[in-house]
Short mmCIF file of C-alpha atoms in Angstrom, two decimals:
data_model
loop_
_atom_site.label_atom_id
_atom_site.label_comp_id
_atom_site.label_asym_id
_atom_site.label_seq_id
_atom_site.Cartn_x
_atom_site.Cartn_y
_atom_site.Cartn_z
CA UNK A 1027 0.04 0.13 0.08
CA UNK A 1028 1.98 2.91 1.21
CA UNK A 1029 5.27 2.02 2.78
CA UNK A 1030 4.90 4.97 5.16
CA UNK A 1031 7.21 5.09 8.18
CA UNK A 1032 6.79 6.02 11.73
CA UNK A 1033 9.21 8.75 12.23
CA UNK A 1034 7.95 9.20 15.76
CA UNK A 1035 5.22 8.02 18.07
CA UNK A 1036 3.99 8.91 21.39
CA UNK A 1037 1.37 7.46 23.82
CA UNK A 1038 -0.33 8.21 27.21
CA UNK A 1039 -2.63 5.88 28.76
CA UNK A 1040 -3.65 4.48 32.23
CA UNK A 1041 -0.46 2.23 31.97
CA UNK A 1042 2.05 5.01 31.50
CA UNK A 1043 3.26 8.23 29.85
CA UNK A 1044 5.74 7.40 26.88
CA UNK A 1045 6.87 4.23 25.21
CA UNK A 1046 9.21 3.05 27.71
CA UNK A 1047 6.55 3.11 30.67
CA UNK A 1048 3.95 1.62 28.47
CA UNK A 1049 6.26 -1.17 27.39
CA UNK A 1050 7.36 -1.91 30.92
CA UNK A 1051 3.84 -2.28 32.23
CA UNK A 1052 2.92 -4.50 29.02
CA UNK A 1053 5.80 -6.79 29.84
CA UNK A 1054 4.78 -7.00 33.56
CA UNK A 1055 1.01 -7.52 32.87
CA UNK A 1056 0.31 -4.57 35.07
CA UNK A 1057 -3.18 -3.15 34.34
CA UNK A 1058 -4.37 0.49 34.71
CA UNK A 1059 -7.92 -0.40 35.68
CA UNK A 1060 -9.01 0.69 39.12
CA UNK A 1061 -12.09 0.83 41.31
CA UNK A 1062 -12.12 4.51 41.71
CA UNK A 1063 -13.83 6.00 38.73
CA UNK A 1064 -13.75 9.70 37.88
CA UNK A 1065 -17.60 9.58 37.75
CA UNK A 1066 -19.18 7.00 40.06
CA UNK A 1067 -21.83 4.55 38.47
CA UNK A 1068 -24.56 2.68 40.29
CA UNK A 1069 -22.50 -0.35 39.68
CA UNK A 1070 -19.05 -1.63 40.95
CA UNK A 1071 -17.53 -0.54 37.60
CA UNK A 1072 -13.73 -0.01 37.00
CA UNK A 1073 -12.18 2.55 34.67
CA UNK A 1074 -8.79 3.52 33.18
CA UNK A 1075 -7.87 6.90 34.39
CA UNK A 1076 -4.76 8.91 33.39
CA UNK A 1077 -3.50 10.61 36.68
CA UNK A 1078 -3.03 14.35 37.17
CA UNK A 1079 -5.36 15.47 34.61
CA UNK A 1080 -7.92 17.11 36.74
CA UNK A 1081 -5.52 19.82 38.12
CA UNK A 1082 -3.14 20.25 35.13
CA UNK A 1083 -4.75 23.14 33.47
CA UNK A 1084 -3.50 24.33 30.09
CA UNK A 1085 -1.09 27.55 30.37
CA UNK A 1086 -1.61 30.72 28.53
CA UNK A 1087 -2.12 31.47 25.70
CA UNK A 1088 -3.97 28.00 25.54
CA UNK A 1089 -6.65 28.71 28.19
CA UNK A 1090 -9.44 29.05 25.97
CA UNK A 1091 -8.89 25.37 24.91
CA UNK A 1092 -8.58 24.00 28.60
CA UNK A 1093 -10.51 20.92 29.06
CA UNK A 1094 -9.53 17.30 30.13
CA UNK A 1095 -9.12 15.97 26.47
CA UNK A 1096 -6.70 18.68 25.61
CA UNK A 1097 -4.81 18.21 28.61
CA UNK A 1098 -4.27 14.59 27.85
CA UNK A 1099 -3.43 15.62 24.20
CA UNK A 1100 -0.77 18.08 25.39
CA UNK A 1101 0.92 15.45 27.68
CA UNK A 1102 0.99 12.90 24.68
CA UNK A 1103 2.46 15.55 22.36
CA UNK A 1104 5.36 16.07 24.88
CA UNK A 1105 6.27 12.26 25.16
CA UNK A 1106 8.80 10.24 23.17
CA UNK A 1107 10.48 13.15 21.44
CA UNK A 1108 7.50 13.63 19.14
CA UNK A 1109 7.84 17.43 19.10
CA UNK A 1110 11.48 17.30 17.89
CA UNK A 1111 10.25 14.97 15.18
CA UNK A 1112 7.38 17.34 14.03
CA UNK A 1113 9.93 20.19 14.06
CA UNK A 1114 12.28 18.41 11.87
CA UNK A 1115 9.49 17.51 9.49
CA UNK A 1116 8.40 21.30 9.35
CA UNK A 1117 11.98 22.08 8.44
CA UNK A 1118 12.14 19.32 5.83
CA UNK A 1119 8.96 20.10 3.97
CA UNK A 1120 6.98 23.14 5.21
CA UNK A 1121 4.26 23.44 7.64
CA UNK A 1122 1.75 23.73 4.94
CA UNK A 1123 2.85 20.28 3.61
CA UNK A 1124 2.01 18.36 6.89
CA UNK A 1125 -1.52 17.07 7.28
CA UNK A 1126 -3.10 16.28 10.59
CA UNK A 1127 -5.77 13.61 10.90
CA UNK A 1128 -7.19 12.82 14.29
CA UNK A 1129 -9.92 10.79 15.79
CA UNK A 1130 -11.92 11.27 18.97
CA UNK A 1131 -15.64 10.27 20.29
CA UNK A 1132 -15.79 12.69 23.37
CA UNK A 1133 -13.88 15.51 22.36
CA UNK A 1134 -14.21 17.86 25.30
CA UNK A 1135 -17.79 17.29 26.19
CA UNK A 1136 -17.00 16.78 29.97
CA UNK A 1137 -16.54 20.63 29.87
CA UNK A 1138 -19.99 21.03 28.51
CA UNK A 1139 -21.44 18.72 31.12
CA UNK A 1140 -19.80 20.69 33.88
CA UNK A 1141 -21.06 23.94 32.21
CA UNK A 1142 -24.64 22.50 32.29
CA UNK A 1143 -24.35 22.17 36.24
CA UNK A 1144 -23.60 25.83 36.45
CA UNK A 1145 -26.17 27.05 34.21
CA UNK A 1146 -27.86 30.55 35.31
CA UNK A 1147 -30.72 29.48 37.67
CA UNK A 1148 -33.15 32.37 36.03
CA UNK A 1149 -32.27 32.36 32.29
CA UNK A 1150 -30.67 28.98 32.00
CA UNK A 1151 -27.78 30.41 30.12
CA UNK A 1152 -24.57 28.50 30.02
CA UNK A 1153 -21.57 30.14 31.70
CA UNK A 1154 -19.48 32.42 29.67
CA UNK A 1155 -16.43 30.47 30.58
CA UNK A 1156 -17.61 27.46 28.25
CA UNK A 1157 -15.76 27.80 24.92
CA UNK A 1158 -17.74 25.57 22.74
CA UNK A 1159 -15.48 25.89 19.69
CA UNK A 1160 -12.24 25.21 21.37
CA UNK A 1161 -13.39 22.40 23.87
CA UNK A 1162 -16.89 20.91 23.03
CA UNK A 1163 -16.82 20.84 19.00
CA UNK A 1164 -15.55 17.65 17.45
CA UNK A 1165 -12.95 19.87 15.54
CA UNK A 1166 -11.63 21.37 18.77
CA UNK A 1167 -8.97 18.64 19.05
CA UNK A 1168 -7.67 19.19 15.75
CA UNK A 1169 -7.79 23.19 16.15
CA UNK A 1170 -5.61 22.71 19.45
CA UNK A 1171 -3.09 20.45 18.12
CA UNK A 1172 -2.88 22.30 14.74
CA UNK A 1173 -2.22 25.54 16.45
CA UNK A 1174 -0.01 24.30 19.06
CA UNK A 1175 2.49 22.58 16.71
CA UNK A 1176 2.08 25.38 14.14
CA UNK A 1177 0.97 23.13 11.43
CA UNK A 1178 -0.77 24.49 8.23
CA UNK A 1179 -1.54 21.52 6.02
CA UNK A 1180 -4.78 19.96 5.64
CA UNK A 1181 -6.57 18.91 8.96
CA UNK A 1182 -9.54 17.09 10.09
CA UNK A 1183 -11.05 15.14 12.91
CA UNK A 1184 -12.78 11.86 12.33
CA UNK A 1185 -15.63 10.76 14.84
CA UNK A 1186 -16.65 7.20 13.80
CA UNK A 1187 -17.03 6.07 17.20
CA UNK A 1188 -14.44 3.33 18.26
CA UNK A 1189 -12.66 3.25 14.77
CA UNK A 1190 -12.11 6.92 14.56
CA UNK A 1191 -8.29 6.98 15.11
CA UNK A 1192 -7.60 3.94 13.14
CA UNK A 1193 -9.39 5.20 10.09
CA UNK A 1194 -7.39 8.36 10.59
CA UNK A 1195 -4.34 6.25 9.27
CA UNK A 1196 -6.24 5.49 6.05
CA UNK A 1197 -7.11 9.19 5.45
CA UNK A 1198 -3.40 10.13 5.94
CA UNK A 1199 -2.22 7.47 3.56
CA UNK A 1200 -4.47 8.59 1.12
CA UNK A 1201 -3.56 12.25 1.30
CA UNK A 1202 0.03 11.58 1.05
CA UNK A 1203 -0.25 9.13 -1.74
CA UNK A 1204 -2.46 11.82 -3.47
CA UNK A 1205 0.28 14.37 -3.11
CA UNK A 1206 -1.73 16.72 -0.92
CA UNK A 1207 0.78 16.54 1.77
CA UNK A 1208 4.30 15.11 2.36
CA UNK A 1209 3.92 13.92 6.10
CA UNK A 1210 0.98 13.46 8.36
CA UNK A 1211 0.41 13.52 12.15
CA UNK A 1212 -2.09 10.86 13.04
CA UNK A 1213 -3.69 10.34 16.47
CA UNK A 1214 -6.57 10.26 18.63
CA UNK A 1215 -7.44 11.50 22.06
CA UNK A 1216 -10.51 10.33 24.38
CA UNK A 1217 -11.25 11.01 27.97
CA UNK A 1218 -13.76 9.85 30.51
CA UNK A 1219 -17.02 11.86 30.88
CA UNK A 1220 -20.53 11.23 32.13
CA UNK A 1221 -22.07 10.89 28.56
CA UNK A 1222 -20.05 7.83 27.66
CA UNK A 1223 -20.00 6.21 31.31
CA UNK A 1224 -23.72 6.67 31.78
CA UNK A 1225 -24.40 6.05 28.27
CA UNK A 1226 -22.77 2.62 28.05
CA UNK A 1227 -24.12 1.79 31.35
CA UNK A 1228 -27.57 2.46 30.20
CA UNK A 1229 -27.02 0.00 27.28
CA UNK A 1230 -25.94 -2.61 29.90
CA UNK A 1231 -22.57 -3.02 28.62
CA UNK A 1232 -20.39 -1.75 31.53
CA UNK A 1233 -18.67 -4.54 33.58
CA UNK A 1234 -18.95 -5.04 37.21
CA UNK A 1235 -15.20 -5.22 38.13
CA UNK A 1236 -12.56 -5.04 35.56
CA UNK A 1237 -13.23 -6.05 31.99
CA UNK A 1238 -12.08 -9.42 30.91
CA UNK A 1239 -11.70 -9.84 27.26
CA UNK A 1240 -12.41 -13.28 25.85
CA UNK A 1241 -13.01 -14.76 29.39
CA UNK A 1242 -15.60 -17.21 29.70
CA UNK A 1243 -17.25 -14.91 32.39
CA UNK A 1244 -16.72 -11.62 30.66
CA UNK A 1245 -19.59 -9.11 31.32
CA UNK A 1246 -18.88 -6.10 29.48
CA UNK A 1247 -16.42 -3.19 28.91
CA UNK A 1248 -14.37 -0.82 31.17
CA UNK A 1249 -13.99 2.55 29.89
CA UNK A 1250 -10.57 4.18 29.80
CA UNK A 1251 -8.80 7.26 28.46
CA UNK A 1252 -5.76 7.51 26.32
CA UNK A 1253 -3.95 9.57 23.60
CA UNK A 1254 -1.59 8.78 20.89
CA UNK A 1255 0.21 10.38 18.05
CA UNK A 1256 2.14 9.04 14.98
CA UNK A 1257 4.30 11.11 12.72
CA UNK A 1258 3.97 9.42 9.09
CA UNK A 1259 6.48 10.15 6.44
CA UNK A 1260 7.83 8.40 3.35
CA UNK A 1261 11.23 6.71 4.04
CA UNK A 1262 14.31 8.82 4.24
CA UNK A 1263 17.90 8.73 5.55
CA UNK A 1264 16.79 9.46 9.05
CA UNK A 1265 14.95 5.96 9.29
CA UNK A 1266 16.59 2.75 10.12
CA UNK A 1267 15.89 -1.03 9.80
CA UNK A 1268 13.92 -1.05 12.96
CA UNK A 1269 11.76 1.72 12.03
CA UNK A 1270 7.92 0.82 12.20
CA UNK A 1271 6.38 0.79 8.79
CA UNK A 1272 2.57 1.16 7.97
CA UNK A 1273 2.26 -1.58 5.36
CA UNK A 1274 -1.75 -1.59 4.96
CA UNK A 1275 -5.05 -0.48 6.17
CA UNK A 1276 -8.45 -2.06 5.42
CA UNK A 1277 -11.85 -0.70 6.13
CA UNK A 1278 -15.40 -2.08 5.81
CA UNK A 1279 -18.98 -1.48 7.00
CA UNK A 1280 -21.14 -4.10 8.37
CA UNK A 1281 -24.38 -2.54 7.24
CA UNK A 1282 -26.08 -4.66 9.87
CA UNK A 1283 -26.90 -2.87 13.14
CA UNK A 1284 -26.21 0.51 14.91
CA UNK A 1285 -24.78 -0.89 18.04
CA UNK A 1286 -24.07 -4.81 17.54
CA UNK A 1287 -21.55 -6.21 15.23
CA UNK A 1288 -22.48 -8.95 12.51
CA UNK A 1289 -22.80 -11.97 14.67
CA UNK A 1290 -20.54 -13.87 12.02
CA UNK A 1291 -18.02 -11.12 12.03
CA UNK A 1292 -18.50 -10.66 8.31
CA UNK A 1293 -17.54 -6.88 8.32
CA UNK A 1294 -14.54 -7.41 10.55
CA UNK A 1295 -13.41 -10.17 8.34
CA UNK A 1296 -13.54 -8.01 5.19
CA UNK A 1297 -11.79 -5.15 6.92
CA UNK A 1298 -8.92 -7.64 7.61
CA UNK A 1299 -8.98 -9.02 4.15
CA UNK A 1300 -8.60 -5.62 2.83
CA UNK A 1301 -5.76 -4.60 5.03
CA UNK A 1302 -4.05 -7.92 3.82
CA UNK A 1303 -4.66 -7.02 0.32
CA UNK A 1304 -3.17 -3.44 0.66
CA UNK A 1305 -0.12 -4.93 2.38
CA UNK A 1306 0.41 -7.44 -0.24
CA UNK A 1307 0.54 -10.22 2.44
CA UNK A 1308 -1.20 -13.42 3.08
CA UNK A 1309 -2.86 -14.47 6.57
CA UNK A 1310 0.02 -16.83 7.28
CA UNK A 1311 2.50 -13.87 7.23
CA UNK A 1312 0.94 -12.21 10.29
CA UNK A 1313 2.64 -13.09 13.67
CA UNK A 1314 0.40 -11.20 16.17
CA UNK A 1315 -3.09 -9.72 16.10
CA UNK A 1316 -4.03 -6.90 18.52
CA UNK A 1317 -7.73 -7.54 19.09
CA UNK A 1318 -10.47 -4.99 19.22
CA UNK A 1319 -11.57 -7.33 22.15
CA UNK A 1320 -13.70 -5.19 24.43
CA UNK A 1321 -14.94 -8.00 26.49
CA UNK A 1322 -18.64 -7.79 25.60
CA UNK A 1323 -20.59 -11.03 25.08
CA UNK A 1324 -21.44 -10.39 21.48
CA UNK A 1325 -18.44 -8.45 20.26
CA UNK A 1326 -15.73 -10.84 21.39
CA UNK A 1327 -17.67 -13.94 19.92
CA UNK A 1328 -18.01 -12.14 16.46
CA UNK A 1329 -14.33 -11.29 16.42
CA UNK A 1330 -13.43 -14.92 17.21
CA UNK A 1331 -15.47 -15.98 14.21
CA UNK A 1332 -13.97 -13.42 12.05
CA UNK A 1333 -10.14 -13.77 12.95
CA UNK A 1334 -10.36 -17.80 13.06
CA UNK A 1335 -12.23 -17.99 9.61
CA UNK A 1336 -9.37 -15.92 8.20
CA UNK A 1337 -6.33 -16.92 10.35
CA UNK A 1338 -7.19 -20.34 11.52
CA UNK A 1339 -6.28 -21.15 15.15
CA UNK A 1340 -2.65 -20.71 15.57
CA UNK A 1341 -1.85 -16.84 15.35
CA UNK A 1342 -1.24 -15.40 18.84
CA UNK A 1343 -4.02 -12.81 19.56
CA UNK A 1344 -4.62 -10.72 22.56
CA UNK A 1345 -6.55 -7.53 23.60
CA UNK A 1346 -5.15 -4.60 25.33
CA UNK A 1347 -8.46 -3.49 26.94
CA UNK A 1348 -7.57 -5.21 30.25
CA UNK A 1349 -4.62 -2.77 30.54
CA UNK A 1350 -6.29 0.39 29.56
CA UNK A 1351 -10.05 -0.13 29.17
CA UNK A 1352 -11.75 0.74 26.17
CA UNK A 1353 -10.43 4.24 25.07
CA UNK A 1354 -13.27 4.52 22.50
CA UNK A 1355 -12.13 7.17 19.72
CA UNK A 1356 -8.42 6.78 20.83
CA UNK A 1357 -8.51 2.95 21.00
CA UNK A 1358 -7.49 2.78 17.27
CA UNK A 1359 -4.24 4.48 17.60
CA UNK A 1360 -3.52 2.93 21.10
CA UNK A 1361 -3.83 -0.47 19.47
CA UNK A 1362 -1.54 0.47 16.59
CA UNK A 1363 1.01 1.81 19.04
CA UNK A 1364 1.02 -1.31 21.06
CA UNK A 1365 1.34 -3.15 18.17
CA UNK A 1366 4.29 -1.18 17.24
CA UNK A 1367 5.82 -1.78 20.55
CA UNK A 1368 5.33 -5.50 20.22
CA UNK A 1369 7.39 -5.32 16.85
CA UNK A 1370 10.10 -3.17 18.49
CA UNK A 1371 10.44 -5.45 21.56
CA UNK A 1372 9.63 -8.73 19.89
CA UNK A 1373 6.91 -9.26 22.63
CA UNK A 1374 3.41 -10.34 22.41
CA UNK A 1375 1.39 -8.67 25.29
CA UNK A 1376 -0.99 -10.88 27.51
CA UNK A 1377 -4.41 -9.98 28.79
CA UNK A 1378 -4.79 -8.89 32.55
CA UNK A 1379 -8.04 -9.91 34.22
CA UNK A 1380 -8.75 -12.79 31.51
CA UNK A 1381 -8.89 -15.93 33.85
CA UNK A 1382 -10.35 -18.72 31.80
CA UNK A 1383 -10.53 -18.29 28.10
CA UNK A 1384 -14.17 -18.94 26.69
CA UNK A 1385 -14.34 -22.60 25.75
CA UNK A 1386 -16.38 -21.84 22.78
CA UNK A 1387 -13.69 -19.60 21.27
CA UNK A 1388 -10.97 -21.21 18.73
CA UNK A 1389 -8.51 -18.43 18.29
CA UNK A 1390 -5.13 -18.74 19.93
CA UNK A 1391 -5.75 -16.07 22.64
CA UNK A 1392 -2.83 -15.17 24.86
CA UNK A 1393 -3.43 -14.61 28.72
CA UNK A 1394 0.18 -14.19 29.56
CA UNK A 1395 2.77 -12.07 27.55
CA UNK A 1396 5.71 -13.66 25.99
CA UNK A 1397 8.67 -13.12 23.83
CA UNK A 1398 8.15 -14.10 20.26
CA UNK A 1399 9.58 -13.37 16.60
CA UNK A 1400 7.12 -10.84 15.30
CA UNK A 1401 7.45 -9.52 11.70
CA UNK A 1402 4.06 -8.32 11.02
CA UNK A 1403 1.19 -7.21 13.34
CA UNK A 1404 -2.38 -6.53 12.45
CA UNK A 1405 -4.48 -4.30 14.73
CA UNK A 1406 -8.14 -4.43 14.75
CA UNK A 1407 -10.71 -1.55 15.69
CA UNK A 1408 -14.34 -1.79 15.31
CA UNK A 1409 -16.92 0.65 16.22
CA UNK A 1410 -20.62 1.36 16.58
CA UNK A 1411 -22.57 1.61 13.33
CA UNK A 1412 -20.56 -1.32 11.78
CA UNK A 1413 -17.57 0.61 11.23
CA UNK A 1414 -14.42 -1.56 10.89
CA UNK A 1415 -10.83 -0.84 10.41
CA UNK A 1416 -7.56 -3.04 10.43
CA UNK A 1417 -4.05 -1.87 10.25
CA UNK A 1418 -0.99 -3.85 9.56
CA UNK A 1419 2.48 -2.94 10.54
CA UNK A 1420 5.95 -4.19 9.80
CA UNK A 1421 9.59 -3.19 10.14
CA UNK A 1422 11.44 -1.27 7.62
CA UNK A 1423 14.18 -4.10 7.19
CA UNK A 1424 11.70 -6.78 6.48
#
């Protein structure tokens, strides 16, 4: 497909800030899910919180953008030398030739929830401190990141539920292939808020206790928050044999149901087939699959059928939701970054909280992390509305 290379990538999630801390916790199997949710629910729910966001307000001149989502975005931008890489790309091309393609589902909606609690008791007016365009609006994330980094290229934010930031990779690759830009910053940010916590609880899919992907007794999701960014470019002299390469992206639509996946996983399988075709690989060449694996009864079962029908029963698979919770609009980029770390470290993460794998499942699900030879990784992300996206990564030396 593209052969685009990760010039830099950064990550912040409940298991750490930056690649080093994140990989260390993946290796040790340490989960970031806790029983102290930011917003309590009427069940014993766990969530994946990033520490310190409540008090770390954005400094001037960014105060109008201040909200939990942008505080997390800023923290991720400052990790893993990402800023230096972006500055290098700006010098190499021009800020107008660097695109920005992001995904989110919540944006800064928590800020609006708080504003509604402080409406004028007489008029019902929202407080003047609410900056809708800079915080609540879906493009607020793109506007903040674009201005903070001084980028001038094409920029937009995708909001296709949980597949949003995975689909941003497809958009970036198409824009670079079309010559619209020379490099692209791809990413996603999503934070906890009452809308998602109570919304998923109302749907009956929030787990009591921590989520347990692919477990026989799984009972729903734990919601988490996270942020990740990847700078994509064509290969140049600054890259090396271990640089992570974007080999292919596959997309599909179930066209089946607004909130349930196709029970046989037909749409998910089509996205994986499209990703393999784009990468020029066959199923036997995939060494690890980072599953969507949210720990819902129906979702995990559909993904088991989709994966086993295409890859058989031997490819090692695991879901990272037991580490971070389901980070919704950021889950795509986090899954891709966990896949990149698996390639770098030659390590397949396990699945904390999963105790007994559902005996009805046939894929090779990994409860315990292990060292392995990993040449190609496939990362799955599926969202409400039947939106499916699969991303395949390799290393430049392959």
